[in-house]
Coordinates of C-alpha atoms and ligand atoms in Angstrom, one line a residue:
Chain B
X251 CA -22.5 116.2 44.0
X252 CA -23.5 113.2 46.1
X253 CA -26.1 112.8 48.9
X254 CA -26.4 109.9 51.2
X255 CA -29.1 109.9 53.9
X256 CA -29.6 106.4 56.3
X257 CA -27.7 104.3 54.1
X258 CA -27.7 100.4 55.4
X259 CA -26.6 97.7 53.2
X260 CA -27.0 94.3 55.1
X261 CA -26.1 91.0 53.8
X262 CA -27.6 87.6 54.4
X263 CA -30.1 87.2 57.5
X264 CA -30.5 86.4 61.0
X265 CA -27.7 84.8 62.5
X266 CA -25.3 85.4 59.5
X267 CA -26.2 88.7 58.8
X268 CA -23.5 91.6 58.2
X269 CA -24.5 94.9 58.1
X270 CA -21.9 96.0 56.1
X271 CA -24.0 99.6 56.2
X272 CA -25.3 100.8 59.4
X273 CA -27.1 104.0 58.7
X274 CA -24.8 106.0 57.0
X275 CA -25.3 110.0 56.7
X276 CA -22.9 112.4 54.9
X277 CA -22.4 114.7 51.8
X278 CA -19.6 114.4 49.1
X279 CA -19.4 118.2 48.5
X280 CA -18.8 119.1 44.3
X281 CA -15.7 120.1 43.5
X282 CA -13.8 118.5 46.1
X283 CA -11.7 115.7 46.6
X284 CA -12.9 113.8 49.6
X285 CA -10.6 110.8 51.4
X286 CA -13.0 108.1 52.9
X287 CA -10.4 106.2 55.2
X288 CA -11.3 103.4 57.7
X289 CA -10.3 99.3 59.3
X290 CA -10.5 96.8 57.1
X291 CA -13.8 95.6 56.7
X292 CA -15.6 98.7 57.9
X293 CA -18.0 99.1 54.5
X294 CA -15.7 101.9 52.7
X295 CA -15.7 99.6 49.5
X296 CA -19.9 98.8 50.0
X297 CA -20.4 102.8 50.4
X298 CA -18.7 103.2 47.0
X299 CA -20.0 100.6 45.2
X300 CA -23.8 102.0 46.6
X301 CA -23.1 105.7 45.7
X302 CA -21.6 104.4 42.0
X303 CA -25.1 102.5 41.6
X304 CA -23.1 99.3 41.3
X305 CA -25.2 97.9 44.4
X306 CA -28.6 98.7 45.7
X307 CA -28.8 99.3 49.3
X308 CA -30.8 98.0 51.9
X309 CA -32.2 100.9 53.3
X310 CA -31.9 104.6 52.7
X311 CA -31.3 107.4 50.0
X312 CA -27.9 108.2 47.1
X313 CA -29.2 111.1 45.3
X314 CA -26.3 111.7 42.9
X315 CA -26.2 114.8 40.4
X316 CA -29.5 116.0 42.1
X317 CA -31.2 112.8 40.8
X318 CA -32.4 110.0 43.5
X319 CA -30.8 106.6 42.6
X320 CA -33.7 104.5 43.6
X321 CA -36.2 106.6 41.5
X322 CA -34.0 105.4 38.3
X323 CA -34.6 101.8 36.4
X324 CA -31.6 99.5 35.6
X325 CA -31.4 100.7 32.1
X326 CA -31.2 104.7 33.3
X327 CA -29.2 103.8 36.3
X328 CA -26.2 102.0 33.7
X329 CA -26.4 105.5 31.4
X330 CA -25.9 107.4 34.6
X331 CA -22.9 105.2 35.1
X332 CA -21.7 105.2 31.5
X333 CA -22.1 109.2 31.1
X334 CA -21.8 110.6 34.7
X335 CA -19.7 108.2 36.8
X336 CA -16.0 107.1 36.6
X337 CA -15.0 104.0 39.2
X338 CA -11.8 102.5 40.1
X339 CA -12.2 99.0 41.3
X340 CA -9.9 97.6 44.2
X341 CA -9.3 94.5 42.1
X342 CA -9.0 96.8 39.1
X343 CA -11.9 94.2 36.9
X344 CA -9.9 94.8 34.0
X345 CA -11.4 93.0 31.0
X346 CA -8.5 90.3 29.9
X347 CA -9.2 90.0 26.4
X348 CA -9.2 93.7 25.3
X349 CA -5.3 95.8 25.4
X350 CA -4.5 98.5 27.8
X351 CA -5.9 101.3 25.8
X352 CA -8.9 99.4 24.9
X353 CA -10.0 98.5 28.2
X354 CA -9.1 102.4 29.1
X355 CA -11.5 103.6 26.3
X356 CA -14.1 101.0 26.4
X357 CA -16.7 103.2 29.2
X358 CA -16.4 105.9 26.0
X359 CA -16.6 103.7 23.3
X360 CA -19.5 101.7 24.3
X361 CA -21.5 105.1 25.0
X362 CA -20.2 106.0 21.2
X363 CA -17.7 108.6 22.7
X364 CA -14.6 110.1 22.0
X365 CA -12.5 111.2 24.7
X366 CA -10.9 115.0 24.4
X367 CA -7.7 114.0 22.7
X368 CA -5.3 116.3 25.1
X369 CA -7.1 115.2 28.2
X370 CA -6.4 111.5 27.0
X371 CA -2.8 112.2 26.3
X372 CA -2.2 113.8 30.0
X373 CA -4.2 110.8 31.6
X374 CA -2.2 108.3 30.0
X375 CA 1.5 110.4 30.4
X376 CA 0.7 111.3 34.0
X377 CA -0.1 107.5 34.8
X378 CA 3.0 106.7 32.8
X379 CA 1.4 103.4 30.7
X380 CA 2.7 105.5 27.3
X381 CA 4.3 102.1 26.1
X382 CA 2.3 99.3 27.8
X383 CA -0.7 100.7 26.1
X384 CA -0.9 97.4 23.8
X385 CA -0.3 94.7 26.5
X386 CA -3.0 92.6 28.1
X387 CA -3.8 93.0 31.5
X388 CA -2.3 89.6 32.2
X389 CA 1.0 91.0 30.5
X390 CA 1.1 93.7 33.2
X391 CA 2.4 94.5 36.8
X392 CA -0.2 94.6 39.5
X393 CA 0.4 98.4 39.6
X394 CA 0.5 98.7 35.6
X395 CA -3.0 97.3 36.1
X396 CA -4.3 99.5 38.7
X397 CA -2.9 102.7 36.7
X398 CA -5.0 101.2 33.9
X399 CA -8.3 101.0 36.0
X400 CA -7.4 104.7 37.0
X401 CA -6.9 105.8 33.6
X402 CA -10.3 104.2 32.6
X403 CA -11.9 106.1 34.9
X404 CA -10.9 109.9 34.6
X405 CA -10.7 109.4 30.2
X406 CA -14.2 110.3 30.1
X407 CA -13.8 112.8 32.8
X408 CA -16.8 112.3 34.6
X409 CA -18.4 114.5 36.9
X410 CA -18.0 112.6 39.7
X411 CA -15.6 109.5 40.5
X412 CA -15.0 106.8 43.1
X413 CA -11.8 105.5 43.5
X414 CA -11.3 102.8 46.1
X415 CA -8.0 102.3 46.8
X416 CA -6.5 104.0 43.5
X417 CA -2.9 103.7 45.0
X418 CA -2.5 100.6 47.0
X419 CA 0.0 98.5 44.3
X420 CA 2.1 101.4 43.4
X421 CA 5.4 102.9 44.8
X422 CA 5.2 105.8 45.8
X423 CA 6.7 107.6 42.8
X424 CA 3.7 106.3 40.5
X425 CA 1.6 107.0 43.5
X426 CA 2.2 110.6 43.5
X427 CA 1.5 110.9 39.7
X428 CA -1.8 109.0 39.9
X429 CA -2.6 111.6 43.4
X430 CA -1.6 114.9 41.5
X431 CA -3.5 113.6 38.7
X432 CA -6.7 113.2 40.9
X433 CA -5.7 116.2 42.7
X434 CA -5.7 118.4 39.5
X435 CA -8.8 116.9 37.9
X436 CA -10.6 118.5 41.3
X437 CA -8.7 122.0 41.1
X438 CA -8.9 122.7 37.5
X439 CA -11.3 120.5 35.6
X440 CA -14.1 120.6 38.3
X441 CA -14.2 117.2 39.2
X442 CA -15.7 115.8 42.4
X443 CA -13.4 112.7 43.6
X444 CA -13.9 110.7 46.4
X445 CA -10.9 108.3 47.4
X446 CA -11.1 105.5 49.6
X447 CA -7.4 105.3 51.3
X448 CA -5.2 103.6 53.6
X449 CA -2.6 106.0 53.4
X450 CA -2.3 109.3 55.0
X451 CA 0.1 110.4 52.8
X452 CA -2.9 109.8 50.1
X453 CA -5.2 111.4 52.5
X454 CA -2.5 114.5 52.6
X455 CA -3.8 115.4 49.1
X456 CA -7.5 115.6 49.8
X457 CA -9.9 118.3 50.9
X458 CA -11.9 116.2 53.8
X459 CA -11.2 112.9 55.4
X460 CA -14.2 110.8 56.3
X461 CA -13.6 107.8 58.6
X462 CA -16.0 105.1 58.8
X463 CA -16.3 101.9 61.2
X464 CA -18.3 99.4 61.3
X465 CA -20.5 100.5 58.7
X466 CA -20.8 104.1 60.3
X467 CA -19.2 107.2 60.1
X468 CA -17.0 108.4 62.9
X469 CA -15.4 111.6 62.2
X470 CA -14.1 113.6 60.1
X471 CA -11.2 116.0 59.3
X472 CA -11.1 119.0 57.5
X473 CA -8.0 119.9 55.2
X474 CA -5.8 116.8 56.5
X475 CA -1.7 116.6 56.2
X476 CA 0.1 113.7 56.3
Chain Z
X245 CA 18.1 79.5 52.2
X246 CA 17.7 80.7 48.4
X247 CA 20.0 81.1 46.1
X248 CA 19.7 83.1 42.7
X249 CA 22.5 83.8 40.3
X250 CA 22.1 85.8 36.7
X251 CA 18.6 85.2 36.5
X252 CA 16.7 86.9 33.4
X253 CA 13.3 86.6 32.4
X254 CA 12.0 88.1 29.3
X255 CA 9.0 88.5 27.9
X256 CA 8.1 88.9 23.9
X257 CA 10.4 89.0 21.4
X258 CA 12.4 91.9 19.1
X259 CA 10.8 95.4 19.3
X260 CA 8.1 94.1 21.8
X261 CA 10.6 92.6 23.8
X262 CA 10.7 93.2 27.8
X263 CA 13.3 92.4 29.9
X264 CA 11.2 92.2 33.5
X265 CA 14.5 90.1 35.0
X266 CA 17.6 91.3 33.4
X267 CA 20.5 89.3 35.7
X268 CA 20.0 89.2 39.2
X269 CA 22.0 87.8 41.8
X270 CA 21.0 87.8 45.3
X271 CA 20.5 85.3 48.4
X272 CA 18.1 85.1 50.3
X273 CA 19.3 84.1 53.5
X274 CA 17.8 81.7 56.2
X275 CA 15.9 82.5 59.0
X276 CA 15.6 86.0 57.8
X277 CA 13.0 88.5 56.7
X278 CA 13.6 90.2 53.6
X279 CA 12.2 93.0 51.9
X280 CA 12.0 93.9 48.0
X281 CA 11.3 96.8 47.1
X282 CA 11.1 99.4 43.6
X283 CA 9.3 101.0 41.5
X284 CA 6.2 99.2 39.9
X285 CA 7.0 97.3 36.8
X286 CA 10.9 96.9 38.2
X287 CA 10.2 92.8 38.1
X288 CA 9.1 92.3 42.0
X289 CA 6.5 90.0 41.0
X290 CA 8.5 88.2 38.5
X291 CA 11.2 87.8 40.6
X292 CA 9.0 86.1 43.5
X293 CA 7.5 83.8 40.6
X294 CA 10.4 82.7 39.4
X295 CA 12.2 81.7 43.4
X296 CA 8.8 80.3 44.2
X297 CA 8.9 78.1 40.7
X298 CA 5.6 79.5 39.4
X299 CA 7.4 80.2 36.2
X300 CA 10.1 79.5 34.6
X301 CA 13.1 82.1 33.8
X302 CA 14.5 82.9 30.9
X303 CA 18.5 82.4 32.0
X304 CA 20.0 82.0 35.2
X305 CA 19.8 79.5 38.4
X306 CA 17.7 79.8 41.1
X307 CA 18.6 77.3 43.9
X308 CA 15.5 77.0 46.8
X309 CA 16.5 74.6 49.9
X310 CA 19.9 73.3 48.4
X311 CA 17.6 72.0 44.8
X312 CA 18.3 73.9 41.7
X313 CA 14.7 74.3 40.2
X314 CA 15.8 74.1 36.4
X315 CA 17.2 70.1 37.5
X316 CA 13.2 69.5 38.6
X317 CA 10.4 67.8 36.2
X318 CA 7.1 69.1 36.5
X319 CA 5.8 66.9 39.1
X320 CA 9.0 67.2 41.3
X321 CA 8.5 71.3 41.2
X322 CA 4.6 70.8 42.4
X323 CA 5.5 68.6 45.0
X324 CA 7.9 71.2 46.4
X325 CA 5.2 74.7 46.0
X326 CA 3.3 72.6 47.5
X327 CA 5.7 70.9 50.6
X328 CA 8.2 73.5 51.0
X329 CA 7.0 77.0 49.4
X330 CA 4.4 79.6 51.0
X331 CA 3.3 81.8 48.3
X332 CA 1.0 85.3 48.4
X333 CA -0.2 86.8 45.1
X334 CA -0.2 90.4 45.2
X335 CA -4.2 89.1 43.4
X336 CA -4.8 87.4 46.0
X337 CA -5.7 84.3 44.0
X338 CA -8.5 82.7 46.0
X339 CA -10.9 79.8 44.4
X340 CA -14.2 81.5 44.2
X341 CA -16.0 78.4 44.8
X342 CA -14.9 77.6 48.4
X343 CA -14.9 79.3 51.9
X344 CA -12.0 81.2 53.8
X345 CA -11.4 78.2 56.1
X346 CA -11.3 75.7 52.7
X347 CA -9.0 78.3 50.7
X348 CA -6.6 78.2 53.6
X349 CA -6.7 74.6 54.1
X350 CA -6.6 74.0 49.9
X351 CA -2.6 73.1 49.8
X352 CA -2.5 71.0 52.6
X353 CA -5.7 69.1 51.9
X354 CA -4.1 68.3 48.4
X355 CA -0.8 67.4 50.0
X356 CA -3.1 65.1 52.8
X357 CA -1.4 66.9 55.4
X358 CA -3.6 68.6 58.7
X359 CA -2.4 71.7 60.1
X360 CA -0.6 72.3 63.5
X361 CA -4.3 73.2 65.8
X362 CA -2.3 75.5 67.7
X363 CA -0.3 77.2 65.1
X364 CA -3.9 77.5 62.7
X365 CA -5.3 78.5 65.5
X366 CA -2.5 81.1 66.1
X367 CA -2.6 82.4 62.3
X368 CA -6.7 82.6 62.3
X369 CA -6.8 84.8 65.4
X370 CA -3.9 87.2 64.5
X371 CA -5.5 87.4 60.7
X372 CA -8.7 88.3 62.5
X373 CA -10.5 86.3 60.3
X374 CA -12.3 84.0 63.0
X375 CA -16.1 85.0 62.1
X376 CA -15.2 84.8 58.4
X377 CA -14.0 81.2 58.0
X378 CA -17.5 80.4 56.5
X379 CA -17.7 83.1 53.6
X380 CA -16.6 82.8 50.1
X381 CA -14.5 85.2 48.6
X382 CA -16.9 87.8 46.9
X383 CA -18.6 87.8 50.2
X384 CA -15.5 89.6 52.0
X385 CA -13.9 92.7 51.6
X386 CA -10.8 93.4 49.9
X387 CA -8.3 93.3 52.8
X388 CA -10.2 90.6 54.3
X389 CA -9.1 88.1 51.2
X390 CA -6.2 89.3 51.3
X391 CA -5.8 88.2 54.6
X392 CA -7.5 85.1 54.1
X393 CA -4.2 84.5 51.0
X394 CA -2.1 85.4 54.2
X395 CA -3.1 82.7 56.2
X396 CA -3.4 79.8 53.8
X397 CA 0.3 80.6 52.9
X398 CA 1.4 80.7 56.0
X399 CA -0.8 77.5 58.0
X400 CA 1.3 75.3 56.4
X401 CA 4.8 76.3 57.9
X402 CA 6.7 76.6 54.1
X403 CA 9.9 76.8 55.0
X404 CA 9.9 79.9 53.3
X405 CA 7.5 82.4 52.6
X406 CA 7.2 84.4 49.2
X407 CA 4.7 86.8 49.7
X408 CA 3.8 89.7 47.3
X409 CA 2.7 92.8 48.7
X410 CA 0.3 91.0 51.4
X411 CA -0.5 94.3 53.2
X412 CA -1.0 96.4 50.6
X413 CA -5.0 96.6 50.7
X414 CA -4.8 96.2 54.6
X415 CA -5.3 99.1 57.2
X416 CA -2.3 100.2 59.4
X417 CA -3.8 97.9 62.0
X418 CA -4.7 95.0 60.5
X419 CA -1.3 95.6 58.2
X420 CA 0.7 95.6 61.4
X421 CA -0.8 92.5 62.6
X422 CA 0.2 90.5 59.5
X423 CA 3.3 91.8 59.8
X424 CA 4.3 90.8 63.2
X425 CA 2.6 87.9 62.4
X426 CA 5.5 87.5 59.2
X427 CA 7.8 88.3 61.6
X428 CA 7.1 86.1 64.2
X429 CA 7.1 83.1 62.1
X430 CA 11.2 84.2 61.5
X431 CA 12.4 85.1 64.7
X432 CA 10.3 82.4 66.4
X433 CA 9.7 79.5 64.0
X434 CA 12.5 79.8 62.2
X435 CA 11.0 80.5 58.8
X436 CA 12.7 82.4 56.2
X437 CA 10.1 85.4 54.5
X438 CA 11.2 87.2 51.5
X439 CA 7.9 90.2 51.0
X440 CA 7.6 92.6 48.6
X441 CA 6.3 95.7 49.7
X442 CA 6.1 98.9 48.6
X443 CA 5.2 100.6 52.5
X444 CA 8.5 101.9 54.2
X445 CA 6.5 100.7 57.4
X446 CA 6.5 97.3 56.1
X447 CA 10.0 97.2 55.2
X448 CA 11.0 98.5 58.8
X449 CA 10.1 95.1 59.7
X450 CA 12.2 93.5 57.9
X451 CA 16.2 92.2 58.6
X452 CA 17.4 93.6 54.8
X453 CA 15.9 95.4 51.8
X454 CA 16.9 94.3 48.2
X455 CA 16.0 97.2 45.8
X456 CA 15.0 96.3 42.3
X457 CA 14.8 99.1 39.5
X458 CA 14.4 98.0 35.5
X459 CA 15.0 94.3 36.4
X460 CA 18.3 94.9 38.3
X461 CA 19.2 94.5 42.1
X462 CA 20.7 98.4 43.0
X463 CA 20.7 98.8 46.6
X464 CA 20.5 96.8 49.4
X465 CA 20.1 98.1 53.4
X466 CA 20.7 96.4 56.2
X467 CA 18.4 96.9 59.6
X468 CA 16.3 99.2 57.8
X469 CA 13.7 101.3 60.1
X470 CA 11.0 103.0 58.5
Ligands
ATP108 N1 3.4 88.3 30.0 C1 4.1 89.5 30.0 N2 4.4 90.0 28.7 C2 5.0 91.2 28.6 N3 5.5 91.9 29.7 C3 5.3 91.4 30.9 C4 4.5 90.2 31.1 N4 4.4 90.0 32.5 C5 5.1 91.0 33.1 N5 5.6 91.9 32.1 C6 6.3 93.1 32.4 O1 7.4 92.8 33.2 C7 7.7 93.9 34.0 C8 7.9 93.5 35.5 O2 6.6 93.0 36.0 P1 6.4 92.7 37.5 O3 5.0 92.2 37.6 O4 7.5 91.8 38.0 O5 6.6 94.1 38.2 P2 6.4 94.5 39.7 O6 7.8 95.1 40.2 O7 5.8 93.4 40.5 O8 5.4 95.8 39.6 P3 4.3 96.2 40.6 O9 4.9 96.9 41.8 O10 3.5 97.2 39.8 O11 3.5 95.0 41.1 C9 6.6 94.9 33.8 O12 7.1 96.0 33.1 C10 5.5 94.1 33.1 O13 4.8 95.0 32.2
ATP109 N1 -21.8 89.4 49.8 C1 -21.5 89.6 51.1 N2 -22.0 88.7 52.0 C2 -21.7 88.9 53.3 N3 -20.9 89.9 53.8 C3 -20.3 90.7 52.9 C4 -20.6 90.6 51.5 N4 -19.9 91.6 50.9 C5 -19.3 92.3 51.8 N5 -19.5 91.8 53.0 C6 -19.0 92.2 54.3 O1 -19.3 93.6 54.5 C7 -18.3 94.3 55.2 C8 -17.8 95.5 54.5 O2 -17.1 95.2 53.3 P1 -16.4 96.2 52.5 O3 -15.8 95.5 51.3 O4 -17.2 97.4 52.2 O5 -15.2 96.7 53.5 P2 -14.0 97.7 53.2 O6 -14.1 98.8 54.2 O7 -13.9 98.1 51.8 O8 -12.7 96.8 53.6 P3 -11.2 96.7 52.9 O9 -10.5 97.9 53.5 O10 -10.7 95.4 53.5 O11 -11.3 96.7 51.5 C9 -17.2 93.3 55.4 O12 -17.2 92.8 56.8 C10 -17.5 92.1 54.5 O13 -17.1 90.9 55.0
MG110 MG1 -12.6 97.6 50.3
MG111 MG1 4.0 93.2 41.4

């Protein structure tokens, strides 16, 4: 599903440079759900953001769906993130002018789509937003918001989506629902999902547990229980 | 240290009408750490809004430091946020123009007041934002602003602390820091925090959990351990 070979991602220069990559080599296998788990700081949300081709990296190679990121131009890289890729942002980047269920169908609507109407219904039941659906993200609880962002990003079931830090504002009853959901999206749709987590009773649910620090990877664990 | 008594807030009116307070009494008491916890969308955030006088309930008193908020103008209500309260936003809330070190020194610039060196000092180390103080906020990492809304509540010395899920994009270390941190600023300085949290870990810092569920207090613990 995703490649990532060397990837460094630096910010600013000399003395105030951060290398918030550091030569980063792994595989996000298909049909897996992956946990990418790590300190605070340690470049789990810049590894995303580069495999999503929402940032270019510094150094280094995403090949994504067998195709190479850097080979594409901006205007194929945004289809490839329109059609192929489904993100949940840790501050959710809601838009505040559009409802609930127009912010969850705007990816779809903007690449003239319509989402598979039983799909939508079990994405927007299983995140439990059935009666917020008309509210403004400002009318919403801080985990209402983030089951929004969620639900944006598995309507158009894409093949492969990032989720950094899907669960982090919700108890853990809704946490469980928006887990299962990811969970079963991987075992029966085909999905490829990789999680960025703080919890290990989020990482319980995945295939593979990646831990970076300081913009490296570390280790790794294979079929992880809380 | 607190005291609330019917307090209802609701939002919209007839069929889109939502009840996110619906009568709550409670105290918070001083010198103590309080949890809240509950299901998302059970009025957490509105409650901590409404005892911090960032908005204004529907019905009901809430009494802060002997003052009943409703007897306050305006101006008399930002003089006390600003003196008295301590206030995280589960959003963090940082002004995207200006560093770590100027968003954490932002109230008491405004209120002409400097900070306690060794207490700042104290809260900048334990936040382990030290070789951050210098960045804005789209220049650090999620848990790192969130850490950065940590410290600029806390600098001050509020005499009490309302702070809305501060750990909840934080790994278990740096979590654990901020929350010795919270608790240390009780048992030492004599603060009194109220924190909502949805981590059992959290709340096993904590003297006494309030449950909320649909608006309502319905349980309370006392010494809870996680
Ligand atoms: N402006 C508003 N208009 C309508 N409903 C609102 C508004 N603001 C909040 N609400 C609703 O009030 C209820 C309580 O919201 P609140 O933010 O207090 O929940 P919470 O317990 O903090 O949830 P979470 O754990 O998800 O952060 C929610 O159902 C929310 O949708
Ligand atoms: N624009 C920028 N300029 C300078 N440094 C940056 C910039 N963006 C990110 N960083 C730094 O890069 C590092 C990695 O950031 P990243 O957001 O990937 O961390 P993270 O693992 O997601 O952390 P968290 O768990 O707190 O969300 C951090 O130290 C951060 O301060
Ligand atoms: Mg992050
Ligand atoms: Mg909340």
């Amino acid at each position: 599903a995703a490649q990532v070979r060397g990837l460094t991602k630096v910010y600013g220069s000399g003395q105030a440079e951060v290398r918030a990559l550091d030569g980063v080599t792994l595989d996000f296998h298909e049909r897996q759900f992956t946990a990418v788990m790590g300190p605070s700081g340690s470049g789990k949300s810049t590894l995303m953001h580069c495999c999503a081709a929402l940032d270019r990296a510094t150094d280094g190679t995403v090949v994504v769906g067998g195709t190479d990121l850097a080979s594409l131009k901006d205007k194929q890289l945004t289809r490839l993130r329109r059609d192929r890729i489904g993100f949940v942002f840790q501050s959710f980047n809601l838009v505040p002018t559009l409802t609930a269920r127009e912010n969850i169908l705007l990816p779809m609507s903007i690449a003239g789509r319509k989402p598979d109407q039983e799909w939508y219904d079990l994405v927007i039941d299983t995140v439990g937003l059935a009666d917020r659906l008309d509210h403004r993200p400002n009318e919403l609880s801080g985990g209402q918001q983030q089951r929004v962002a969620v639900a944006r990003a598995l309507v158009s079931r894409p093949s492969i989506v990032f989720a950094d830090e899907p669960t982090g504002n919700l108890d853990s009853r809704s946490g469980a629902e928006v887990l299962s959901l990811l969970k079963r999206s991987v075992d029966e749709f085909g999905q490829t999902v990789v999680m960025v987590t703080h919890d290990p009773v989020a990482a319980g649910y995945t295939d593979r547990v990646v831990f970076l620090a300081d913009g490296k990877v570390v280790d790794e664990l294979r079929q992880p229980t809380a």
